[in-house]
Coordinates of C-alpha atoms in Angstrom, one line a residue:
M1 CA 98.1 -56.0 -25.9
E2 CA 94.8 -54.5 -24.8
F3 CA 92.0 -56.9 -24.2
R4 CA 89.2 -54.4 -23.7
T5 CA 88.0 -51.1 -25.2
I6 CA 88.6 -48.2 -22.9
V7 CA 86.1 -45.4 -23.1
N8 CA 87.6 -42.0 -23.6
I9 CA 86.0 -39.7 -21.1
P10 CA 86.4 -36.0 -21.9
R11 CA 86.6 -33.6 -18.9
P12 CA 83.8 -31.2 -18.4
T13 CA 84.3 -27.4 -18.4
F14 CA 83.4 -27.4 -14.7
E15 CA 84.5 -29.4 -11.6
L16 CA 82.6 -30.8 -8.6
E17 CA 83.7 -29.3 -5.3
P18 CA 83.6 -30.8 -1.8
C19 CA 80.2 -30.9 -0.1
E20 CA 78.4 -29.5 -3.1
R21 CA 74.6 -29.3 -3.2
I22 CA 73.7 -31.9 -5.9
L23 CA 70.3 -33.1 -7.1
F24 CA 70.1 -36.6 -8.6
V25 CA 67.0 -37.4 -10.6
G26 CA 66.5 -40.4 -12.8
S27 CA 66.5 -44.2 -13.0
C28 CA 67.6 -46.6 -10.2
F29 CA 71.1 -46.1 -11.6
A30 CA 70.8 -42.5 -10.3
D31 CA 69.9 -44.0 -6.9
N32 CA 73.1 -46.1 -6.9
I33 CA 75.4 -43.3 -7.8
G34 CA 73.6 -40.7 -5.8
K35 CA 73.9 -42.8 -2.6
R36 CA 77.7 -42.9 -3.1
F37 CA 77.7 -39.1 -3.2
V38 CA 75.7 -39.0 0.1
E39 CA 78.2 -41.4 1.7
E40 CA 81.0 -39.1 0.6
K41 CA 79.3 -36.1 2.3
F42 CA 78.1 -34.2 -0.7
R43 CA 74.9 -32.4 0.2
A44 CA 73.0 -34.7 -2.3
V45 CA 69.3 -35.0 -2.7
V46 CA 68.6 -38.3 -4.5
N47 CA 65.2 -38.9 -6.3
P48 CA 63.2 -37.1 -3.6
F49 CA 59.9 -38.2 -5.2
G50 CA 60.9 -41.7 -6.2
V51 CA 62.7 -43.1 -9.2
M52 CA 62.0 -41.3 -12.5
Y53 CA 62.7 -43.2 -15.7
N54 CA 61.9 -40.8 -18.5
P55 CA 62.8 -37.1 -19.2
V56 CA 59.2 -35.8 -18.5
S57 CA 59.2 -37.4 -15.1
V58 CA 62.7 -35.9 -14.5
L59 CA 61.1 -32.5 -15.3
H60 CA 58.2 -33.3 -12.9
T61 CA 60.7 -33.8 -10.0
V62 CA 62.5 -30.5 -10.8
E63 CA 59.2 -28.7 -10.9
K64 CA 58.4 -30.1 -7.4
M65 CA 61.8 -28.9 -6.2
E66 CA 61.2 -25.3 -7.4
G67 CA 62.9 -22.8 -5.0
H68 CA 65.6 -25.2 -4.0
S69 CA 69.1 -24.2 -5.2
F70 CA 71.7 -26.7 -6.3
D71 CA 75.3 -26.3 -7.5
T72 CA 75.0 -29.3 -9.8
A73 CA 72.1 -31.5 -11.1
V74 CA 72.6 -35.1 -12.4
F75 CA 69.9 -36.4 -14.8
T76 CA 70.1 -40.2 -15.5
L77 CA 67.7 -41.1 -18.3
G78 CA 66.4 -44.7 -18.3
T79 CA 63.8 -44.9 -21.1
N80 CA 61.7 -42.8 -23.5
H81 CA 58.6 -44.9 -22.7
V82 CA 55.9 -43.1 -20.7
Y83 CA 52.5 -43.9 -19.4
V84 CA 49.7 -41.5 -20.2
E85 CA 46.6 -41.4 -18.1
R86 CA 43.7 -41.8 -20.5
A87 CA 41.3 -39.6 -18.4
T88 CA 43.6 -36.6 -18.3
G89 CA 46.1 -37.1 -21.1
E90 CA 48.9 -36.4 -18.7
I91 CA 52.1 -38.4 -18.3
V92 CA 52.3 -40.0 -14.9
D93 CA 55.4 -40.8 -13.0
N94 CA 53.9 -43.8 -11.1
C95 CA 50.8 -45.8 -12.0
Q96 CA 50.4 -46.5 -8.3
K97 CA 49.2 -50.1 -9.0
R98 CA 46.1 -48.8 -10.7
P99 CA 44.5 -51.0 -13.5
Q100 CA 46.6 -51.0 -16.7
R101 CA 43.5 -50.1 -18.8
E102 CA 43.6 -46.6 -17.3
F103 CA 46.9 -45.8 -19.0
E104 CA 48.3 -45.9 -22.5
E105 CA 52.0 -46.6 -23.0
C106 CA 53.7 -44.2 -25.5
E107 CA 57.2 -43.3 -26.6
L108 CA 58.7 -39.8 -26.4
T109 CA 60.4 -38.5 -29.5
I110 CA 63.9 -37.1 -29.4
E111 CA 62.4 -33.6 -29.6
A112 CA 60.0 -34.2 -26.7
C113 CA 62.9 -35.6 -24.5
V114 CA 65.0 -32.5 -25.3
D115 CA 62.2 -30.1 -24.6
A116 CA 61.5 -31.6 -21.2
L117 CA 65.1 -31.4 -20.2
H118 CA 65.5 -27.9 -21.5
E119 CA 62.6 -26.9 -19.3
A120 CA 64.1 -28.7 -16.3
I121 CA 67.4 -26.9 -16.7
A122 CA 65.6 -23.5 -17.1
L123 CA 63.8 -24.1 -13.8
L124 CA 67.1 -25.0 -12.0
R125 CA 68.6 -21.8 -13.3
Q126 CA 65.9 -19.7 -11.8
A127 CA 67.3 -20.7 -8.4
N128 CA 71.0 -20.7 -9.5
P129 CA 71.9 -19.3 -12.8
K130 CA 75.3 -21.0 -12.6
V131 CA 74.0 -24.5 -11.9
N132 CA 76.0 -27.2 -13.7
V133 CA 74.2 -30.2 -15.2
I134 CA 75.5 -33.7 -15.8
V135 CA 73.4 -36.0 -18.1
T136 CA 73.8 -39.7 -18.3
V137 CA 72.0 -42.6 -19.9
S138 CA 71.3 -45.5 -17.6
P139 CA 73.1 -48.7 -18.8
I140 CA 70.2 -50.9 -17.4
R141 CA 68.4 -52.8 -20.2
Y142 CA 64.7 -53.2 -20.2
A143 CA 63.9 -56.7 -21.1
K144 CA 60.1 -56.0 -21.1
Y145 CA 60.5 -54.0 -24.3
S146 CA 62.6 -56.9 -25.8
F147 CA 66.3 -56.2 -26.1
H148 CA 65.9 -54.7 -29.5
G149 CA 63.2 -52.4 -28.2
S150 CA 65.4 -51.5 -25.2
Q151 CA 68.2 -50.5 -27.6
L152 CA 65.9 -48.3 -29.6
S153 CA 64.8 -46.6 -26.5
K154 CA 68.4 -46.0 -25.4
A155 CA 69.2 -44.7 -28.9
V156 CA 66.5 -42.0 -28.5
L157 CA 67.9 -41.0 -25.2
L158 CA 71.5 -40.9 -26.4
L159 CA 70.5 -38.7 -29.4
A160 CA 68.4 -36.4 -27.0
A161 CA 71.3 -36.1 -24.6
D162 CA 73.7 -35.2 -27.4
K163 CA 71.4 -32.5 -28.8
L164 CA 70.8 -31.1 -25.3
V165 CA 74.5 -30.8 -24.6
K166 CA 75.0 -29.0 -28.0
D167 CA 72.1 -26.7 -27.3
E168 CA 72.9 -25.8 -23.7
G169 CA 76.7 -25.0 -24.0
E170 CA 79.4 -25.2 -21.4
R171 CA 77.5 -25.8 -18.1
I172 CA 76.1 -29.1 -19.3
Y173 CA 78.1 -32.3 -19.7
Y174 CA 77.4 -35.8 -20.9
F175 CA 79.0 -38.5 -18.8
P176 CA 79.2 -41.9 -20.7
A177 CA 78.0 -44.3 -18.0
Y178 CA 76.0 -46.2 -20.7
E179 CA 79.1 -46.6 -22.8
I180 CA 81.4 -47.6 -19.9
V181 CA 79.1 -50.5 -18.9
N182 CA 78.2 -51.7 -22.3
D183 CA 81.6 -51.3 -24.0
E184 CA 84.3 -51.3 -21.3
L185 CA 82.6 -53.6 -18.8
R186 CA 81.0 -55.9 -21.4
D187 CA 81.2 -59.0 -19.2
Y188 CA 78.3 -60.5 -17.2
R189 CA 80.5 -60.6 -14.1
F190 CA 79.7 -56.9 -13.8
Y191 CA 76.0 -57.6 -13.6
K192 CA 73.6 -58.7 -10.9
A193 CA 71.9 -62.1 -11.0
D194 CA 69.2 -60.8 -13.3
M195 CA 71.9 -60.1 -16.0
L196 CA 70.3 -56.6 -16.5
H197 CA 71.4 -54.4 -13.7
P198 CA 75.1 -53.4 -13.1
N199 CA 76.4 -54.8 -9.9
S200 CA 78.2 -53.0 -7.1
Q201 CA 81.6 -53.6 -8.7
A202 CA 80.4 -51.8 -11.9
V203 CA 78.9 -48.9 -9.9
A204 CA 82.2 -48.6 -8.0
Y205 CA 84.1 -48.4 -11.3
I206 CA 81.9 -45.7 -12.7
W207 CA 82.3 -43.8 -9.4
E208 CA 86.0 -44.0 -9.9
Q209 CA 85.7 -42.6 -13.4
L210 CA 83.5 -39.8 -12.2
V211 CA 86.0 -38.8 -9.6
A212 CA 88.9 -38.9 -12.1
T213 CA 87.2 -36.8 -14.7
C214 CA 84.7 -34.5 -12.8
F215 CA 86.1 -33.8 -9.3
S216 CA 88.4 -30.9 -8.5
A217 CA 91.7 -31.4 -6.9
E218 CA 90.2 -30.1 -3.6
A219 CA 87.3 -32.6 -3.9
K220 CA 89.8 -35.5 -4.4
Q221 CA 91.8 -34.2 -1.4
F222 CA 88.6 -34.1 0.7
L223 CA 87.7 -37.7 -0.2
K224 CA 91.1 -38.8 0.9
A225 CA 90.8 -37.0 4.2
W226 CA 87.2 -38.2 4.8
Q227 CA 87.9 -41.9 4.0
P228 CA 89.6 -43.0 7.3
I229 CA 87.0 -41.0 9.3
K230 CA 84.1 -42.6 7.4
E231 CA 85.6 -46.1 8.0
A232 CA 86.2 -45.4 11.7
L233 CA 82.6 -44.2 12.2
A234 CA 81.3 -47.3 10.5
H235 CA 83.3 -49.6 12.8
R236 CA 81.1 -51.8 15.1
P237 CA 83.0 -53.0 18.1
F238 CA 82.3 -56.2 20.1
N239 CA 82.4 -54.1 23.3
P240 CA 81.3 -50.4 22.8
E241 CA 81.9 -49.6 26.4
A242 CA 85.6 -50.6 26.3
A243 CA 88.0 -47.8 27.2
A244 CA 90.1 -48.4 24.1
Y245 CA 87.0 -48.1 21.8
Q246 CA 85.9 -44.9 23.7
D247 CA 89.3 -43.4 23.1
F248 CA 89.2 -44.5 19.5
I249 CA 85.8 -42.7 19.0
K250 CA 87.0 -39.6 20.8
Q251 CA 90.0 -39.4 18.4
T252 CA 87.8 -40.0 15.4
K253 CA 85.4 -37.2 16.4
E254 CA 88.3 -34.8 16.9
K255 CA 89.5 -35.6 13.3
A256 CA 86.0 -35.0 12.0
R257 CA 85.8 -31.7 13.9
L258 CA 89.0 -30.5 12.4
L259 CA 87.9 -31.6 8.9
K260 CA 84.7 -29.6 9.4
L261 CA 86.7 -26.5 10.3
K262 CA 88.4 -26.8 6.9
Y263 CA 85.1 -27.6 5.1
P264 CA 82.3 -25.6 6.8
N265 CA 79.6 -27.1 4.5
L266 CA 80.5 -30.6 5.8
E267 CA 77.4 -32.0 7.5
L268 CA 78.1 -34.4 10.4
N269 CA 75.9 -36.0 13.0
L270 CA 78.3 -37.0 15.7

């Protein structure tokens, strides 16, 4: 008997390779997943201008990164709600604690979301025509909209993501993070104390699904080789000056050096 619904995750037409250059832009969920990629030695840039919740703000980050080339970009969409500055009519990414009266809250349509993401992808392709794009919808619910309002917002994003994938073709892929958390991990033990944000266990599970479906065999092999070195470098001894620990560090650094010979793009600060 099966006591939970398993989300079927199709494989993309592309695969993530070791130490790829990856741009993560989006909600705080993008932060959580992006940090794991950094830990695993991908050359990842994670929300370089802060958390971006809506598709237009995602576009704004990509515009600021113009000229930077990435192998893959990951867009995590949090909401279709935006804040428009009354004085300029422009969507702002951060109200910077200015008075609420200076802004008007609006909701992006499906078409507006898709248009912003099309433009972001076009900009990325100027630097790398072969860039791959992964789109996800954040599973984090926004209680301030009411839970019904939050679901409506997610529905707009899900429809926008679906249209974007159909429009763009093979180099864009929808990863069902939203569905995994809300359908497969539908238990509050997978949430933080606020009962809104997925906890570290949920994030780790999504990471495992990403690895299983999106990573190449070479990338999986790299993770396996990097794991003991990462753990060794993170070890904090009681006596750093002890001969045994110094020998341990020397051996670890030699393993890291050999790994870098195999993967020249591996960035290490030893």
